[in-house]
Coordinates of C-alpha atoms in Angstrom, one line a residue:
M1 CA 24.2 -1.2 -25.0
P2 CA 22.8 0.7 -21.4
S3 CA 20.4 -2.0 -20.9
H4 CA 18.0 1.1 -20.4
S5 CA 18.8 2.5 -24.1
F6 CA 17.1 -0.4 -25.6
G7 CA 13.5 1.7 -26.5
I8 CA 15.2 4.1 -28.7
E9 CA 17.3 2.5 -30.3
Y10 CA 14.1 -0.1 -31.1
R11 CA 12.3 2.5 -31.7
D12 CA 14.7 4.5 -34.6
A13 CA 15.0 1.2 -35.5
A14 CA 11.5 1.0 -36.8
L15 CA 10.9 4.9 -37.7
H16 CA 14.1 3.2 -40.3
N17 CA 11.7 0.6 -41.1
V18 CA 14.7 -2.4 -39.5
E19 CA 13.0 -5.2 -38.5
M20 CA 13.2 -6.1 -34.7
P21 CA 14.8 -9.0 -33.4
V22 CA 11.5 -11.0 -31.8
L23 CA 12.3 -11.7 -28.3
S24 CA 11.5 -14.1 -25.5
N25 CA 9.4 -13.5 -22.7
Q26 CA 12.5 -13.3 -20.7
N27 CA 14.5 -11.0 -22.3
L28 CA 10.9 -8.6 -23.4
L29 CA 10.1 -9.3 -19.1
E30 CA 13.8 -7.7 -18.6
N31 CA 13.3 -4.6 -21.0
F32 CA 10.6 -3.9 -18.8
K33 CA 12.2 -3.8 -15.3
S34 CA 15.3 -2.3 -16.3
Y35 CA 12.5 0.9 -18.3
L36 CA 11.0 0.1 -15.8
T37 CA 14.1 0.9 -12.9
A38 CA 16.2 3.0 -15.1
E39 CA 13.2 5.5 -17.0
K40 CA 10.2 5.7 -14.1
G41 CA 12.8 4.8 -11.4
L42 CA 10.3 3.0 -9.0
A43 CA 12.0 1.2 -5.9
R44 CA 13.6 -2.5 -6.5
L45 CA 10.2 -3.7 -4.5
S46 CA 7.7 -1.4 -6.9
V47 CA 9.9 -3.7 -9.5
E48 CA 10.1 -7.7 -8.3
S49 CA 5.4 -7.2 -8.0
Y50 CA 5.1 -6.3 -12.0
S51 CA 7.8 -9.1 -12.7
H52 CA 5.0 -11.4 -10.5
D53 CA 2.2 -10.7 -11.8
L54 CA 3.8 -10.1 -15.6
Q55 CA 5.9 -13.8 -15.1
Q56 CA 2.3 -15.3 -13.9
F57 CA 0.2 -14.4 -17.1
A58 CA 3.3 -15.8 -19.5
E59 CA 3.2 -18.9 -18.2
F60 CA -0.4 -18.8 -18.8
A61 CA -0.4 -17.1 -21.6
E62 CA 2.6 -20.1 -22.9
K63 CA -0.1 -22.3 -22.0
N64 CA -2.2 -21.2 -24.8
N65 CA 0.6 -21.7 -27.0
R66 CA 1.4 -18.0 -27.0
T67 CA 3.6 -15.6 -25.8
L68 CA 3.7 -12.7 -25.0
L69 CA 3.5 -10.6 -27.9
Q70 CA 0.8 -12.5 -29.5
A71 CA -1.3 -12.1 -26.4
E72 CA -4.3 -11.5 -27.2
R73 CA -7.8 -9.4 -25.7
P74 CA -9.9 -13.0 -24.8
N75 CA -6.1 -14.1 -23.7
V76 CA -5.4 -12.1 -21.0
L77 CA -10.0 -11.6 -19.9
A78 CA -9.7 -16.0 -19.1
F79 CA -6.4 -14.6 -17.1
L80 CA -7.9 -12.9 -14.9
E81 CA -11.9 -15.1 -14.7
E82 CA -8.8 -17.7 -14.6
L83 CA -7.7 -15.5 -10.5
T84 CA -11.7 -15.2 -10.3
H85 CA -12.4 -18.8 -9.8
N86 CA -9.2 -19.6 -8.3
N87 CA -10.9 -17.3 -5.6
V88 CA -7.8 -13.9 -6.0
E89 CA -9.3 -11.0 -4.1
S90 CA -11.0 -9.0 -7.0
R91 CA -7.7 -6.1 -4.3
S92 CA -5.5 -9.0 -6.8
R93 CA -7.0 -9.0 -9.9
A94 CA -7.1 -5.3 -10.8
R95 CA -3.0 -4.6 -9.5
K96 CA -2.6 -8.2 -11.5
L97 CA -4.6 -6.1 -14.4
S98 CA -2.2 -2.6 -14.0
A99 CA 0.2 -4.6 -14.2
L100 CA -0.2 -6.2 -17.7
R101 CA -1.8 -2.5 -18.9
H102 CA 2.3 -1.1 -17.5
F103 CA 4.0 -3.5 -19.9
Y104 CA 1.5 -3.6 -22.9
K105 CA 1.3 1.0 -23.1
F106 CA 5.3 -0.8 -22.6
L107 CA 5.0 -2.4 -25.6
L108 CA 3.2 -0.3 -27.3
L109 CA 5.4 2.6 -27.2
D110 CA 8.7 0.5 -28.2
K111 CA 6.2 -1.1 -31.3
R112 CA 6.6 -4.3 -30.4
I113 CA 3.1 -4.8 -30.8
K114 CA -0.1 -3.3 -33.2
R115 CA -2.9 -3.3 -30.3
D116 CA -3.2 -2.9 -27.1
P117 CA -4.9 -6.2 -25.5
T118 CA -5.5 -4.7 -22.3
L119 CA -7.5 -1.9 -24.2
N120 CA -11.6 -1.4 -22.7
I121 CA -11.6 -3.9 -19.9
E122 CA -13.1 -2.9 -17.7
S123 CA -10.9 -3.5 -13.5
P124 CA -12.2 -6.2 -11.0
K125 CA -14.1 -4.1 -8.3
Q126 CA -12.0 -3.2 -6.0
W127 CA -14.0 -1.9 -3.4
K128 CA -15.9 -4.2 -2.5
V129 CA -13.9 -5.2 1.2
L130 CA -12.9 -2.2 2.7
P131 CA -10.6 -1.3 5.0
K132 CA -10.6 -2.2 8.8
S133 CA -10.2 1.3 9.8
L134 CA -10.1 1.2 14.5
A135 CA -11.9 3.4 16.4
L136 CA -10.6 6.3 18.3
D137 CA -11.5 4.6 21.5
E138 CA -9.4 1.5 20.5
I139 CA -6.1 3.3 19.9
D140 CA -6.0 5.1 23.3
R141 CA -6.2 1.3 24.4
M142 CA -3.4 0.2 22.4
L143 CA -1.9 3.2 23.5
G144 CA -2.0 3.2 26.6
S145 CA -1.2 -0.7 26.9
I146 CA 2.5 0.1 26.7
K147 CA 4.4 -0.2 29.5
P148 CA 6.8 -1.7 30.8
K149 CA 8.0 -5.4 31.1
G150 CA 10.6 -4.4 34.3
D151 CA 11.8 -1.9 35.7
D152 CA 15.3 -1.9 34.2
P153 CA 16.1 0.7 32.2
R154 CA 16.0 -1.0 28.7
S155 CA 12.9 -2.1 29.3
H156 CA 11.2 1.4 29.4
A157 CA 13.1 2.6 26.6
L158 CA 11.4 -0.1 25.0
A159 CA 8.1 1.2 25.7
L160 CA 9.2 4.7 25.0
R161 CA 10.0 3.5 21.5
D162 CA 7.2 0.9 20.8
R163 CA 4.4 3.9 21.8
C164 CA 6.2 6.3 19.7
I165 CA 6.1 3.5 16.8
L166 CA 2.5 3.9 17.4
E167 CA 2.3 7.8 17.6
V168 CA 4.2 8.2 14.7
I169 CA 2.4 5.4 12.5
Y170 CA -0.7 6.6 13.3
A171 CA -0.3 10.5 12.8
A172 CA 1.4 10.4 10.1
G173 CA -0.2 8.0 8.0
L174 CA 3.1 6.5 7.8
R175 CA 3.7 2.3 5.4
V176 CA 6.1 -0.2 7.5
S177 CA 9.1 1.0 4.6
E178 CA 8.7 4.6 5.5
L179 CA 8.5 3.4 9.3
I180 CA 11.2 2.1 9.0
S181 CA 13.9 3.6 6.7
L182 CA 13.2 7.8 9.3
R183 CA 16.1 9.0 10.2
T184 CA 16.5 11.8 13.2
S185 CA 17.4 14.4 9.8
D186 CA 14.3 13.6 8.7
L187 CA 12.1 15.8 11.8
N188 CA 11.4 19.2 11.9
L189 CA 9.8 19.4 14.8
E190 CA 9.8 22.9 15.5
A191 CA 7.8 23.1 12.3
G192 CA 5.9 19.3 13.5
Y193 CA 7.4 17.3 10.6
V194 CA 9.5 14.9 9.3
I195 CA 10.2 14.4 5.5
V196 CA 8.4 10.9 4.7
R197 CA 10.7 8.3 1.5
G198 CA 7.7 6.6 0.2
K199 CA 7.2 4.1 -3.4
G200 CA 9.7 4.8 -5.6
D201 CA 12.5 7.0 -3.4
K202 CA 9.5 10.1 -3.6
E203 CA 10.0 12.3 -1.3
R204 CA 7.1 14.1 0.8
I205 CA 6.0 16.3 4.2
A206 CA 4.1 14.0 6.9
P207 CA 2.4 16.9 10.0
L208 CA 3.2 15.2 13.2
G209 CA 0.5 16.1 15.8
K210 CA 1.1 16.9 19.1
S211 CA 0.5 14.0 20.7
A212 CA 3.2 12.2 17.9
Q213 CA 5.9 15.1 18.7
Q214 CA 6.5 15.0 22.2
A215 CA 6.0 10.7 22.1
I216 CA 9.0 11.6 19.5
I217 CA 10.5 14.1 22.5
N218 CA 10.0 11.4 25.0
Y219 CA 11.9 8.5 23.0
V220 CA 15.1 10.2 21.1
K221 CA 15.6 12.4 24.7
N222 CA 15.2 9.1 27.3
A223 CA 14.9 5.6 25.4
R224 CA 17.4 6.9 22.2
T225 CA 20.6 6.6 23.4
V226 CA 20.0 4.1 26.0
L227 CA 19.1 1.2 23.3
T228 CA 21.8 3.2 21.5
R229 CA 24.9 2.2 24.0
G230 CA 27.1 5.0 22.8
K231 CA 26.7 3.0 19.1
T232 CA 25.7 6.1 16.7
S233 CA 23.2 5.6 14.1
A234 CA 21.3 7.4 11.8
V235 CA 17.7 5.7 12.2
L236 CA 15.2 6.5 14.1
F237 CA 13.8 3.4 15.5
I238 CA 16.5 1.4 16.9
D239 CA 16.2 -1.9 18.6
L240 CA 18.5 -3.0 21.5
S241 CA 21.3 -3.5 19.4
G242 CA 21.6 0.0 18.0
T243 CA 20.3 -1.6 14.2
A244 CA 17.1 -0.3 12.5
L245 CA 14.3 -2.0 13.9
T246 CA 12.9 -4.5 11.0
R247 CA 9.4 -4.6 9.1
Q248 CA 8.7 -8.6 11.0
R249 CA 9.4 -6.4 14.6
I250 CA 7.1 -3.1 13.9
W251 CA 4.1 -5.7 13.1
Q252 CA 4.9 -7.8 16.2
I253 CA 5.4 -4.2 18.6
V254 CA 1.4 -3.0 16.8
K255 CA -0.3 -6.8 17.3
R256 CA 0.6 -7.6 20.5
A257 CA -0.7 -3.6 21.7
S258 CA -4.3 -4.1 19.6
R259 CA -4.1 -7.7 21.7
A260 CA -3.5 -5.8 24.7
A261 CA -5.8 -3.4 24.0
N262 CA -8.4 -6.5 22.9
N263 CA -8.4 -8.5 25.9
G264 CA -6.2 -10.8 23.9
E265 CA -9.2 -11.5 21.7
S266 CA -6.5 -11.9 18.6
R267 CA -9.9 -11.7 15.4
R268 CA -9.1 -8.2 16.6
T269 CA -6.0 -8.5 16.2
A270 CA -4.9 -4.8 14.6
S271 CA -2.4 -4.3 12.2
P272 CA 0.5 -1.6 11.2
H273 CA -1.8 -1.5 7.8
S274 CA -5.2 -0.5 9.4
L275 CA -2.8 2.4 12.1
R276 CA -2.2 3.2 8.8
H277 CA -5.8 3.3 7.8
S278 CA -7.1 4.3 10.4
C279 CA -5.2 8.1 10.0
A280 CA -6.6 8.8 6.5
T281 CA -10.5 7.5 7.3
H282 CA -10.9 9.7 10.6
M283 CA -9.3 12.5 8.8
V284 CA -11.7 12.3 6.3
D285 CA -14.8 11.8 8.3
N286 CA -13.4 14.7 10.2
G287 CA -13.0 17.0 7.3
A288 CA -10.9 16.7 5.0
D289 CA -10.4 16.6 1.6
L290 CA -8.9 13.7 -0.7
R291 CA -5.7 15.5 -2.1
T292 CA -5.3 16.9 1.8
V293 CA -5.2 12.7 2.7
Q294 CA -3.7 12.1 -0.8
T295 CA -1.0 14.5 -0.4
I296 CA 0.0 12.7 3.8
L297 CA -0.2 9.7 2.5
G298 CA 1.8 8.9 -0.1
H299 CA -1.2 8.6 -3.3
A300 CA 0.5 9.2 -6.2
D301 CA -3.8 8.5 -8.3
I302 CA -6.3 10.4 -6.1
S303 CA -7.9 6.4 -7.6
T304 CA -6.8 5.2 -4.3
T305 CA -7.4 8.1 -2.0
Q306 CA -11.3 8.0 -2.5
I307 CA -11.9 4.5 -0.9
Y308 CA -12.1 6.7 1.6
T309 CA -15.2 8.5 1.4
H310 CA -16.5 4.7 0.5
V311 CA -15.1 4.2 4.5
A312 CA -16.9 7.2 5.5
A313 CA -20.3 6.8 4.1
E314 CA -20.5 3.0 4.9
Q315 CA -19.6 4.3 8.4
L316 CA -22.3 7.4 7.8
K317 CA -24.9 4.6 6.3
Q318 CA -23.9 2.2 10.5
V319 CA -24.2 4.8 12.3
F320 CA -27.7 5.7 10.2
R321 CA -29.1 2.5 11.4
A322 CA -28.3 2.5 14.9
K323 CA -29.8 5.6 15.4
H324 CA -32.9 7.4 13.3
P325 CA -35.8 6.0 14.2
R326 CA -36.8 5.4 11.2
A327 CA -34.4 3.4 10.4
R328 CA -34.5 1.3 13.0
K329 CA -37.9 0.2 12.8
R330 CA -40.2 -0.4 9.6
T331 CA -42.5 2.1 8.8
L332 CA -47.0 1.0 8.8
S333 CA -46.5 0.9 5.0
E334 CA -43.9 -2.1 5.4
E335 CA -45.6 -3.5 8.5
K336 CA -48.2 -4.2 5.8
L337 CA -46.6 -5.3 2.6
H338 CA -45.0 -8.1 5.0
G339 CA -47.5 -9.2 7.2

């Protein structure tokens, strides 16, 4: 029997009052993984993330003599409380709770449980730590810091490639996984966009500004052929051997440019993700609506994009405190109050 057909057969069994077999935690998790892959079409990394979070809860439940099918609301609350006690940040707790919600919704649909133990459990606050956004002048300094290490063609080619990578991440708000999977055939520079494959292999169109378009033209025309050394490659960004760059290499490129832009101060080291955040933040700052930002970033849910309203509001408050004369000094009544 194909792994993705279990849900239909079990639901048919339930309709005919046939007693369904009791599955172990491991079997339930394997069935859920098959469901995510076959019916939801999630990417491998997303499925692995769900599996890791659910396995953690399964182990917690077992310590309390409960299986996944027997878990109740107090067990889920105790799990979240333990995560908090262990200093797991709110974003991670929220992600784990989301995994549990999807899992138990799946079990409800499959008639394996009668009540969802995650129902009415409030999600941990996710906006306490705002994403790091770079200032415009810092991005300019990062781009300007990328220079050839020597006079040979390869050094010049690598510099053009690295600058192009930063331009494209910032222009299109790409994830690292999306950047390294870009192909030359994904480019449409005449129309000014690139086709991006995001989470769950969903394609979207990401616009490119003039700076990013020119950086790509310079890289393809003057650098990429030097790096391929006569080889053929469908991937846009390649290393000296003509193969696709790794995630770690992209991190290194951004990290090196960030440190050079900040005179080697590691406390201000940027990441590829902060460039992506900066793209969204600067768009919202300049009046872009959330639906547009959601489409460009490839967020499945607009609630994820709404964080940028919090970012923009926080930055407005900082500017107000720094620039408004009534924000920089106490009022007369406050001075009297504080003596």
